[in-house]
Coordinates of C-alpha atoms and ligand atoms in Angstrom, one line a residue:
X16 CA 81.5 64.7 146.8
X17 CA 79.5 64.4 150.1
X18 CA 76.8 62.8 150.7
X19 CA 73.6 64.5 150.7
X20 CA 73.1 66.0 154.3
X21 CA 69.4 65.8 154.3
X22 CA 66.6 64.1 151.3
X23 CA 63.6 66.1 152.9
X24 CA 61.7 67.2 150.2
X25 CA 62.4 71.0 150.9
X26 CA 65.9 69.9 149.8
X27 CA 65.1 67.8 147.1
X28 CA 63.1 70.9 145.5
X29 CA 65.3 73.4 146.5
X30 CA 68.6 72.1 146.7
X31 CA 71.4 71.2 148.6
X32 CA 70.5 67.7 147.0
X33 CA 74.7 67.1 146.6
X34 CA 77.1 69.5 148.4
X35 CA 80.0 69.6 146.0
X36 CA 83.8 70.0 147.6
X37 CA 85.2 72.9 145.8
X38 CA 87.3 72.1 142.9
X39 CA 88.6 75.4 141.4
X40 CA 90.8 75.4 138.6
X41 CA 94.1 76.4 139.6
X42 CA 95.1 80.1 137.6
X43 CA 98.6 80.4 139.0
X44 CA 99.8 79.3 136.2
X45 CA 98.2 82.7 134.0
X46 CA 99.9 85.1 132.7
X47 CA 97.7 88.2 132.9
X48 CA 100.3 91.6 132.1
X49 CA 99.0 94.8 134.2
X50 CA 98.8 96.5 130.6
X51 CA 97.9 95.9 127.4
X52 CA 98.5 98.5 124.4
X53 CA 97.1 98.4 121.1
X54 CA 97.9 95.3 118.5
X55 CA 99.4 97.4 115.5
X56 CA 101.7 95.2 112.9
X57 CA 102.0 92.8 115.0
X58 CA 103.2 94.7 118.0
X59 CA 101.9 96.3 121.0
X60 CA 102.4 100.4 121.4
X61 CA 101.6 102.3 124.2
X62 CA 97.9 104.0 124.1
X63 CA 98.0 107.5 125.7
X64 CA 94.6 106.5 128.0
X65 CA 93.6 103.5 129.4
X66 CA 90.7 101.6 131.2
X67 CA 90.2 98.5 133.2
X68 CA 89.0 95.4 133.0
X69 CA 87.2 93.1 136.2
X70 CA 86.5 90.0 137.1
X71 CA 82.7 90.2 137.3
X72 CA 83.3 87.3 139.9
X73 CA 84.8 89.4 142.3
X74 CA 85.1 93.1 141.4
X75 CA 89.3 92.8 141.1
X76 CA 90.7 94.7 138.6
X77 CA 92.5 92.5 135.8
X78 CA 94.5 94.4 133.6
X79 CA 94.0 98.2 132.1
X80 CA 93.9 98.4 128.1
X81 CA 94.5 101.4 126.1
X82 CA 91.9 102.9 125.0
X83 CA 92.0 103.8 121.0
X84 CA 90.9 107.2 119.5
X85 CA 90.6 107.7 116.2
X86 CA 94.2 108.5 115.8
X87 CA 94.9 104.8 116.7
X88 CA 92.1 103.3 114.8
X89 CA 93.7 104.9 111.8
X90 CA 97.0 103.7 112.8
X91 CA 95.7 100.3 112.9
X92 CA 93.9 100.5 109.5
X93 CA 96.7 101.6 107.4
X94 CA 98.2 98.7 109.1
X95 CA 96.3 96.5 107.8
X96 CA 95.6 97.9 104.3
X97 CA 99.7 97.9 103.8
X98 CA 99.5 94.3 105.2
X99 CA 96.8 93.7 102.6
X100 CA 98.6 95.1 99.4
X101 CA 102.2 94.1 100.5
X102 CA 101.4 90.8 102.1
X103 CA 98.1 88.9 102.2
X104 CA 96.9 89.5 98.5
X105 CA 99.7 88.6 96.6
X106 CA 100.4 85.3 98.9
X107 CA 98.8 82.2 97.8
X108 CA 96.0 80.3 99.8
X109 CA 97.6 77.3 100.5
X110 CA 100.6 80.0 102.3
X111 CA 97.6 81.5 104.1
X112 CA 96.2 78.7 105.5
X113 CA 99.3 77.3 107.1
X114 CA 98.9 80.5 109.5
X115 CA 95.3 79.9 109.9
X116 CA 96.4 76.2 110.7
X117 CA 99.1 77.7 113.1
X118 CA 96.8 80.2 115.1
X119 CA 94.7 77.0 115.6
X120 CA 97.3 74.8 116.7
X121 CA 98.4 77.0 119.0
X122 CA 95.1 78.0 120.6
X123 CA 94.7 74.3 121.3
X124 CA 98.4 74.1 122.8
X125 CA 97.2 77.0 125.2
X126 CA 93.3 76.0 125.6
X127 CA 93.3 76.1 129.0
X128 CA 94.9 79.3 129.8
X129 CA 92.8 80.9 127.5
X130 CA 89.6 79.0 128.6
X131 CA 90.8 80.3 132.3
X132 CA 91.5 84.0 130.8
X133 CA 88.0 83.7 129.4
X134 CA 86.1 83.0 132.8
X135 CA 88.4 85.2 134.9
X136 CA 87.1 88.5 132.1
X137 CA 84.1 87.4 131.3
X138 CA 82.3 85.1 134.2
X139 CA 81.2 82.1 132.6
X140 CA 81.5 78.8 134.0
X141 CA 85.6 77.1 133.7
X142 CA 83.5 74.1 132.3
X143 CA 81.8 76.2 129.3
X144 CA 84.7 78.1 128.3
X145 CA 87.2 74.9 128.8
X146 CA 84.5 72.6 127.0
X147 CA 82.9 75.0 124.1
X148 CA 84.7 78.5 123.8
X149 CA 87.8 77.8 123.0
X150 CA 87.6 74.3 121.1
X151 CA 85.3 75.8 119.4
X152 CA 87.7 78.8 118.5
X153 CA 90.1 76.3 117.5
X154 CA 87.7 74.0 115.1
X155 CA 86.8 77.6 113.2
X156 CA 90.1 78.3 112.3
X157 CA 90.9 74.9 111.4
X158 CA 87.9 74.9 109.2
X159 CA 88.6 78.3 107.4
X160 CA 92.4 77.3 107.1
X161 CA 91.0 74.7 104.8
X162 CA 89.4 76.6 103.0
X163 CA 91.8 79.1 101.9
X164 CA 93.1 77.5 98.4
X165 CA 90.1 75.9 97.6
X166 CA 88.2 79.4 97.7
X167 CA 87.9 79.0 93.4
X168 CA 85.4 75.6 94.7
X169 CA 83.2 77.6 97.0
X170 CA 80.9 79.2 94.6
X171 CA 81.2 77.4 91.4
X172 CA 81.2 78.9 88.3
X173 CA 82.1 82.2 89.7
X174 CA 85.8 83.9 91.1
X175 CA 85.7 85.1 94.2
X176 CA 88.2 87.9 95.3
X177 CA 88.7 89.5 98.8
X178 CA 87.6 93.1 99.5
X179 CA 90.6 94.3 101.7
X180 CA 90.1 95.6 105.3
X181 CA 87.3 94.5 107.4
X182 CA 86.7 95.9 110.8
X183 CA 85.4 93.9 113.2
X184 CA 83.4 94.4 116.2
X185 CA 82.1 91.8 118.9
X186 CA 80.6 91.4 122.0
X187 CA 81.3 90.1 125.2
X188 CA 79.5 87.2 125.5
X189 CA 82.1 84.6 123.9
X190 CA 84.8 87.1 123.4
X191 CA 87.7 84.3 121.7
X192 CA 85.2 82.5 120.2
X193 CA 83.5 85.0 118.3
X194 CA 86.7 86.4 117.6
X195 CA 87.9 83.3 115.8
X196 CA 84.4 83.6 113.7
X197 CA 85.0 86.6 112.4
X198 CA 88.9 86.6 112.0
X199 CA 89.2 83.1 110.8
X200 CA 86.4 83.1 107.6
X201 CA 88.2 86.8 107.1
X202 CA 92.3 85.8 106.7
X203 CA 91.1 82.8 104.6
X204 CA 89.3 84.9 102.1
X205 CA 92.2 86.7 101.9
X206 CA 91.0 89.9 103.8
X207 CA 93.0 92.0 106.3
X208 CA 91.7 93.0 110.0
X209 CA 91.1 95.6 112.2
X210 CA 89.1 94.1 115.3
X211 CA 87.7 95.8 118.5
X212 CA 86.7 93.6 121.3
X213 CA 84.0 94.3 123.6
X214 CA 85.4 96.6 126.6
X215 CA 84.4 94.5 129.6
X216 CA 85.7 91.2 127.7
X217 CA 89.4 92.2 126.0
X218 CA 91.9 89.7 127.8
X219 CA 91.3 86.7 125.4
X220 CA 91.9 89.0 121.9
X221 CA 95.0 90.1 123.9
X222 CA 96.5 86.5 124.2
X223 CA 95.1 85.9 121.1
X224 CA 97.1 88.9 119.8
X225 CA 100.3 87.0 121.2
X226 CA 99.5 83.8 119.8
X227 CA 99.5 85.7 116.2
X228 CA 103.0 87.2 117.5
X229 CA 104.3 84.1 117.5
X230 CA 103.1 82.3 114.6
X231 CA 104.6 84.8 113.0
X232 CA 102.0 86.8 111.2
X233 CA 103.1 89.2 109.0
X234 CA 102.6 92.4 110.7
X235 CA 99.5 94.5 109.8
X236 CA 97.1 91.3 108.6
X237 CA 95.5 91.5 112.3
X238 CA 95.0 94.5 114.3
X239 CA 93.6 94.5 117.8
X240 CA 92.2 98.1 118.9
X241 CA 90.2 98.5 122.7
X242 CA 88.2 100.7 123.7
X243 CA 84.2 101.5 124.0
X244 CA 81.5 102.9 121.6
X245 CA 83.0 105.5 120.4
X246 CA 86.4 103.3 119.6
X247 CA 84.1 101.4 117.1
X248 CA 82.4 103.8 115.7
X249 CA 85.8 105.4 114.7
X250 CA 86.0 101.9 112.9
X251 CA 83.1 101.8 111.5
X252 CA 83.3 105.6 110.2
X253 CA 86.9 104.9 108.9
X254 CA 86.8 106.0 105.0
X255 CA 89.7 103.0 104.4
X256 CA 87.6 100.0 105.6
X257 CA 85.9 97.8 103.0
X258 CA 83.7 95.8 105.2
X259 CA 82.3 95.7 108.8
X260 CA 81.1 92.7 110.5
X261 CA 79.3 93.5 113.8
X262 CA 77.9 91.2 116.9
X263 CA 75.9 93.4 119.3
X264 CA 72.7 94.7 120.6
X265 CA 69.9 95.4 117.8
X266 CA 70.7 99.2 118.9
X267 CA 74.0 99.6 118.3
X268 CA 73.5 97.4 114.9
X269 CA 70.8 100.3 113.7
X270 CA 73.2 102.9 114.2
X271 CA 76.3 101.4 112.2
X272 CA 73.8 100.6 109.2
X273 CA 72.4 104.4 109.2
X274 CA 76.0 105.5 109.3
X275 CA 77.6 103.0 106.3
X276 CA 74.4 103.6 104.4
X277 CA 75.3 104.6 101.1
X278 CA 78.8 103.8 101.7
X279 CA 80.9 101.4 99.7
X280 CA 81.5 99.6 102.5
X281 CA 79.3 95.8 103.1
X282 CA 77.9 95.0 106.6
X283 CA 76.5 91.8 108.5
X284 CA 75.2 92.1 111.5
X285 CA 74.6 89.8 113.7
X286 CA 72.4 90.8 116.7
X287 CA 69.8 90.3 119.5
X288 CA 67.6 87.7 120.1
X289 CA 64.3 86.2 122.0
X290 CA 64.9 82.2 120.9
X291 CA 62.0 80.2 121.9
X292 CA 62.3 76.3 123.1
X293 CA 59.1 74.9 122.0
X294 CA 57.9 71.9 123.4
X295 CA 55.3 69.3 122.2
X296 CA 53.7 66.6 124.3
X297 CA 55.3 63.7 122.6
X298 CA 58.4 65.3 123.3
X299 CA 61.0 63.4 125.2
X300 CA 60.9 65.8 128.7
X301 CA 63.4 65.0 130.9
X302 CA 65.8 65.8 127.8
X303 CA 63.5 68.9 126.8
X304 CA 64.4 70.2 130.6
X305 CA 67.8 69.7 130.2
X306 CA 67.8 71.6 126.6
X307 CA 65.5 74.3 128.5
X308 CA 68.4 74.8 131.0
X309 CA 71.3 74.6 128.6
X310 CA 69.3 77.1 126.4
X311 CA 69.2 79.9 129.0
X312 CA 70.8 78.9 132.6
X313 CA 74.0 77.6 131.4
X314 CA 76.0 80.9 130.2
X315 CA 74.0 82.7 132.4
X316 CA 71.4 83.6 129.8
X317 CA 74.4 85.1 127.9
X318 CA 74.0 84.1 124.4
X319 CA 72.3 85.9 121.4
X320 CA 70.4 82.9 120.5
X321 CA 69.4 81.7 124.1
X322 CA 66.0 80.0 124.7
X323 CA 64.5 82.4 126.8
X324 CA 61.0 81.8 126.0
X325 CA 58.8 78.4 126.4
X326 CA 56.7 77.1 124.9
X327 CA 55.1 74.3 126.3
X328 CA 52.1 72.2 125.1
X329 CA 49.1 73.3 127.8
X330 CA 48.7 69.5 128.3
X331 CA 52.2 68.9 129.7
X332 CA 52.4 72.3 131.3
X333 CA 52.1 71.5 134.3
X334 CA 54.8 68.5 134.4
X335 CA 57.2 70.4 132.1
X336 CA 57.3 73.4 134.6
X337 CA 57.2 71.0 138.1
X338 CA 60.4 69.4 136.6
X339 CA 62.0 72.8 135.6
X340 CA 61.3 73.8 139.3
X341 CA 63.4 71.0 140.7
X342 CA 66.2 71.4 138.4
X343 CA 67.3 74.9 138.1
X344 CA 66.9 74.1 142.4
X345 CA 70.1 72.2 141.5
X346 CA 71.6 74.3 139.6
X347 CA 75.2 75.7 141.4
X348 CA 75.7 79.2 141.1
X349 CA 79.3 80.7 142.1
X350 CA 82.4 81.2 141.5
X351 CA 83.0 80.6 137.6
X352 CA 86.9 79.0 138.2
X353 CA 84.7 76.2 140.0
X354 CA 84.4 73.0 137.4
X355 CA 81.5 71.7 139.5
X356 CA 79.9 75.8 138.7
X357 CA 77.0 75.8 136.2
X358 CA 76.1 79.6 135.7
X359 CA 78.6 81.7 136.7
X360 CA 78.3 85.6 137.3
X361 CA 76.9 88.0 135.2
X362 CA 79.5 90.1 133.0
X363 CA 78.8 93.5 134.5
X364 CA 77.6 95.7 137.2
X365 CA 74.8 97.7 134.5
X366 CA 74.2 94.2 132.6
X367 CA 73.4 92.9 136.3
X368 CA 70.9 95.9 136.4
X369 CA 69.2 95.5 133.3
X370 CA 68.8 91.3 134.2
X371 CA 66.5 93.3 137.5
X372 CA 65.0 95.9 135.8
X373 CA 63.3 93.3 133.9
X374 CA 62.3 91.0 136.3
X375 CA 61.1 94.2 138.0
X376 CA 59.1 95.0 134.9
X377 CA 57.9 90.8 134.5
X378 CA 56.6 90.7 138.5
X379 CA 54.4 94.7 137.7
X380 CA 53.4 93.1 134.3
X381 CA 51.4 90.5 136.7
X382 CA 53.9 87.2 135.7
X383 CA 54.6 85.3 138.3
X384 CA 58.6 84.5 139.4
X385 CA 59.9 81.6 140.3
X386 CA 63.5 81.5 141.5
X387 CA 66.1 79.4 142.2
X388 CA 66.6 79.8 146.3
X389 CA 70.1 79.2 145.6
X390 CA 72.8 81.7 147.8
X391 CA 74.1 83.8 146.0
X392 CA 78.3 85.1 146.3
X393 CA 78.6 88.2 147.7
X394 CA 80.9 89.7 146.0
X395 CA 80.7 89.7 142.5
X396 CA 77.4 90.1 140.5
X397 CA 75.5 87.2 140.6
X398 CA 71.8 86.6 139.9
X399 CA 70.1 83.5 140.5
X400 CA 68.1 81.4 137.9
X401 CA 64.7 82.7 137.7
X402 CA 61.7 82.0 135.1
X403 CA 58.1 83.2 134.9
X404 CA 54.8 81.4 134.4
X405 CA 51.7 83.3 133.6
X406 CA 53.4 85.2 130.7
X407 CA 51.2 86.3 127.4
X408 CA 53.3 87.2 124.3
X409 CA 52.6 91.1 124.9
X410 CA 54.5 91.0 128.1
X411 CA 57.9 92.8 127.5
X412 CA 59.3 89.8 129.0
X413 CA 58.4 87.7 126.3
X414 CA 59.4 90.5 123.4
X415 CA 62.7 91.8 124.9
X416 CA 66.1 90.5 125.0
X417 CA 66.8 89.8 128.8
X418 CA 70.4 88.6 128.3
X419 CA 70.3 86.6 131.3
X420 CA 69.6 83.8 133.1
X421 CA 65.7 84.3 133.2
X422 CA 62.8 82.1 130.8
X423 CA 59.8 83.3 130.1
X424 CA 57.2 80.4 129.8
X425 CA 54.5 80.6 127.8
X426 CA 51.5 77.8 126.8
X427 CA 50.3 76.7 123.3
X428 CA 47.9 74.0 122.2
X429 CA 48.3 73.1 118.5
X430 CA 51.5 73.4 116.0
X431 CA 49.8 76.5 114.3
X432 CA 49.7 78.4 117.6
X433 CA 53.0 77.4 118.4
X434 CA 54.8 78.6 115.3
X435 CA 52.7 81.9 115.5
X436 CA 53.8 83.0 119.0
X437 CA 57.6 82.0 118.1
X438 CA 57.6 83.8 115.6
X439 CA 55.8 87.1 117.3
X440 CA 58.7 88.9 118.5
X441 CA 61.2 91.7 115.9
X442 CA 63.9 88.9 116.0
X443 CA 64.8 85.7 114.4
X444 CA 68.1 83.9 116.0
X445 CA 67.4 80.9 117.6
X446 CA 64.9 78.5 118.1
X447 CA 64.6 74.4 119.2
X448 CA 61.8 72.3 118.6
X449 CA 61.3 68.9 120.7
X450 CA 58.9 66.5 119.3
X451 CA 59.2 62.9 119.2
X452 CA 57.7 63.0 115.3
X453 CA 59.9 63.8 112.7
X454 CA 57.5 65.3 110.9
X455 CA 56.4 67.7 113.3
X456 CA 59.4 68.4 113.8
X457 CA 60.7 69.5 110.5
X458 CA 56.9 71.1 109.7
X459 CA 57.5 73.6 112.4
X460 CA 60.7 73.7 111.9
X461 CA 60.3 75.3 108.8
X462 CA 57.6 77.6 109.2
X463 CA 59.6 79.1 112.4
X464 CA 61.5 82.8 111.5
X465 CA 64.8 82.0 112.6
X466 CA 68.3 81.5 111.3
X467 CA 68.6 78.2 113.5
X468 CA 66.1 76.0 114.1
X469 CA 67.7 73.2 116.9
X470 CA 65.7 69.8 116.7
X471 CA 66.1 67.5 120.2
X472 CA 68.6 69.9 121.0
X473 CA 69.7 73.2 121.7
X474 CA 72.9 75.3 121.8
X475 CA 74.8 72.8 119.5
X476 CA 77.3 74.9 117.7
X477 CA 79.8 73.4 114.4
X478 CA 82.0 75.9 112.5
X479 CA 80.8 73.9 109.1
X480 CA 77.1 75.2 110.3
X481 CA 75.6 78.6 109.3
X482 CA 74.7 80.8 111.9
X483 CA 73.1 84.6 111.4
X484 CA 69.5 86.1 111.7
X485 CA 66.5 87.0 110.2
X486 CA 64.3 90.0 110.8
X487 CA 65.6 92.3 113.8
X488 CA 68.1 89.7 114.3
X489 CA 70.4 90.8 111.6
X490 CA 71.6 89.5 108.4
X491 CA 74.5 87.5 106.6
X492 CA 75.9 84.0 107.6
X493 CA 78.8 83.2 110.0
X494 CA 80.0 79.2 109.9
X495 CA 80.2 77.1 107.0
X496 CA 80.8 78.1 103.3
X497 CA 78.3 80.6 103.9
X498 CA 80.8 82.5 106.2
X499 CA 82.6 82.8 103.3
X500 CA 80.6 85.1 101.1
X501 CA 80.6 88.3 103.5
X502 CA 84.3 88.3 103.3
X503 CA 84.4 88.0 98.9
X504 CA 83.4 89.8 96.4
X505 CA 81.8 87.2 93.9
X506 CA 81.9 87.8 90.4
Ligands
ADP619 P1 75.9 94.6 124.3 O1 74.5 95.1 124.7 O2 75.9 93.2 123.9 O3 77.0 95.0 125.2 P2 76.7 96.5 122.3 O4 76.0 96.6 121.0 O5 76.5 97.7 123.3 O6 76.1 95.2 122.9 O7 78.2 96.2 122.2 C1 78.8 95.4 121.2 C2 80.1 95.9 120.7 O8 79.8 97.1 120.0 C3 81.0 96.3 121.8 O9 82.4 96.0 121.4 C4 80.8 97.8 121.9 O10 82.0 98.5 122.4 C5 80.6 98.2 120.5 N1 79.8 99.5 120.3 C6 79.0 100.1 121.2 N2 78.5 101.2 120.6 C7 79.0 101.3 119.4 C8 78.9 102.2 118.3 N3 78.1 103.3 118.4 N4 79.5 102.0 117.1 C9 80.3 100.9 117.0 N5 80.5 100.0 118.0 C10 79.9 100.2 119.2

């Protein structure tokens, strides 16, 4: 590290306060194959279309993945229902878990090439994905491996069974990671799995597809199919599957409940968000700033439960948003194989335009910007941390998911007012709560319509915590015992 070429106070507020040498993380080492097929018993077969995949850092192709029609979606499900009756049923938890233990095991032997895989596919800083993505993976199937012969425990006084084949469908915001939360609670209850990653974001399921290769699986108990919408609605609309689980926009989620309605099949859903940092006067502020910038700059706004709303105590208004001026000024913005990077690019071209066409829409709606003046790459898509004072709750900006790295502040003066403007948007994800009073704390806490509530804290994950949403945000648990029960019948 340098030292700092200039302490003028432009620079001090805007940057260049340390110039960083580079420090990229080395991906020589990665194996990326040009092709990937579909994952059926435990073996990849040749798809008879395929698309690619880019590195949203710098618009290089990747890999190209086959892209599954129906015809392979069914391949993959009687897969996994043969797997189910000839396999995973009739073995005993404690077998099950020792793959579950395996899989984790070996996702820690290979952390970092799949925490490198993740930011190459998906654009998020080295240091999230090496730090939280994939340990995280890791501790969930850990967890759920324990779980797997003790599943008679889990809801006493009743006997829990599995249902059979679950499709799964996730995102591309933490592609592995929310992988591992749906496949890990699923194999321990004793469930078999058909599961479509998002298309921009496939590379990690792929090696994670390998890693079930060699621990030896039997073949059929996890299926990997690519492809876009219409590749999950094929999953969702297959007549064999007993359960979907679904992480995705609020749209998307609407359509797959009108089409399982009055199907056999159960659903959770897990889906958008409009989280809201909320923070009192007694709060502790420099460590409120730094939750305010790990709840939406780190990530690049990319998480379902990011703070992207503020709500600041008017008294403290003015200090809370001087000091959130200097530090997003700090923040580095680049090239996501970086370890000094802190938001790294946006996953796609059309996400990138949706992140503008709402800034667009904050700036007519008469908020006013404030942006980072950091430079932004050239290549790649990029978008530098922004947030808006001057915002009233009926600004779309402060009702719509942005899914980037832009806050929306907003100003409050007692508890009551507080808790009423977090909770006045259609979703309930995330929310944190800084006070220096433990009462307060827990008061508003509980009054606030969300799954999470974060107290001193935010973005604080633990696969023994439940995680899911209330109103518009979805519904059933992920995490925890709670994970548990979308994957069991309970009788
Ligand atoms: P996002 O806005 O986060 O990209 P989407 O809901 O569009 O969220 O996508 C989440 C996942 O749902 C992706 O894997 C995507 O391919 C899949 N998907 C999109 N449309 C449908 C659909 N109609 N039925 C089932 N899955 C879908």
């Amino acid at each position: 590290m340098s030292k700092p070429e200039s302490s003028n106070v432009r620079d001090l507020l805007f940057g260049n306060l340390w110039d960083y040498s580079p420090a990229p993380e080395s991906a020589d080492h990665v194996t990326i194959k040009p092709r990937y097929g579909h994952f059926i018993n435990n073996k990849f077969v040749d798809g008879e279309n395929y698309f690619q995949t880019i590195n949203p850092a710098n618009e290089q192709v990747l890999s190209e993945l086959a892209t599954a029609d129906a015809k392979a979606v069914d391949a993959a499900v009687q897969a996994a229902r043969k797997a189910y009756d000839k396999y995973w049923r009739p073995m005993s938890g404690a077998e099950r878990a020792k793959y579950i233990y395996r899989i984790a095991r070996m996702i820690q032997e290979k952390a970092r090439e799949l925490a490198i895989v993740e930011t190459m596919d998906g654009g998020k800083p080295i240091k999230e994905s090496r730090d939280v993505d994939v340990p995280l993976a890791a501790a969930h199937f850990f967890y759920y491996a324990g779980w797997a012969d003790k599943l008679d425990y889990a809801f006493p006084g009743s006997k829990p069974t599995s249902l059979g084949v679950v499709g799964q469908i996730i995102p591309w915001n933490f592609p592995l990671l929310m992988a591992a939360w749906k496949i890990a609670p699923a194999l321990a209850a004793g469930n078999t799995v058909v599961l479509k990653p998002a298309e921009s974001t496939p590379l990690t399921c792929m090696l994670l597809a390998e890693i079930i290769q060699e621990a030896d699986l039997p073949p059929g108990v996890v299926n990997f199919v690519n492809g876009f919408g219409q590749t999950g609605a094929a999953i969702v609309n297959h007549p064999d599957i007993d359960k979907i689980a679904f992480t995705g926009s609020t749209d998307v989620g609407k359509i797959i409940q009108r089409s399982i309605a009055g199907s056999r099949k159960k659903l959770t859903l897990e889906l958008g968000g409009k989280g809201a940092n909320i923070i009192f006067d007694d709060a502790p502020i420099d460590q409120a700033v730094e939750g305010i910038v790990n709840g939406i700059y780190f990530n690049q706004g990319h998480v379902c439960c990011a703070g992207s709303r503020l709500l600041v105590q008017e008294n403290i208004a003015e200090t809370v948003i001087a000091k959130l001026k200097h530090r997003i000024a700090t923040l580095r913005v680049g090239d996501p194989l970086d370890k000094n990077t802190d938001v790294g690019a946006i996953n796609s071209r059309e996400q990138l335009n949706r992140i503008r066409e709402m800034v667009a829409v904050g700036e007519a709606e008469g908020a006013t910007k404030h942006e980072s003046r950091c430079v932004l790459p050239e290549k790649g898509f990029f978008f530098a941390p922004t947030f808006f004072t001057g915002v009233t709750p009926s600004h779309r900006i402060a009702q719509e998911e942005i899914f980037g790295p832009v806050l929306s502040v907003l100003t409050f003066r007692t508890p009551e007012e507080a808790i009423a403007k977090a909770n006045n948007t259609p979703y309930g994800l995330g929310c944190g709560v800084w006070s220096d009073k433990g009462s307060k704390l827990f008061k508003v806490a509980g009054a606030l319509q969300a799954g999470i509530v974060w107290g001193n804290t935010y973005n604080k994950f633990d696969p023994t915590s439940p995680f899911g949403g209330y109103k518009e945000s979805g519904f059933g648990r992920e995490g925890g015992v709670h994970g548990l029960l979308p994957y069991l019948e309970v009788r």
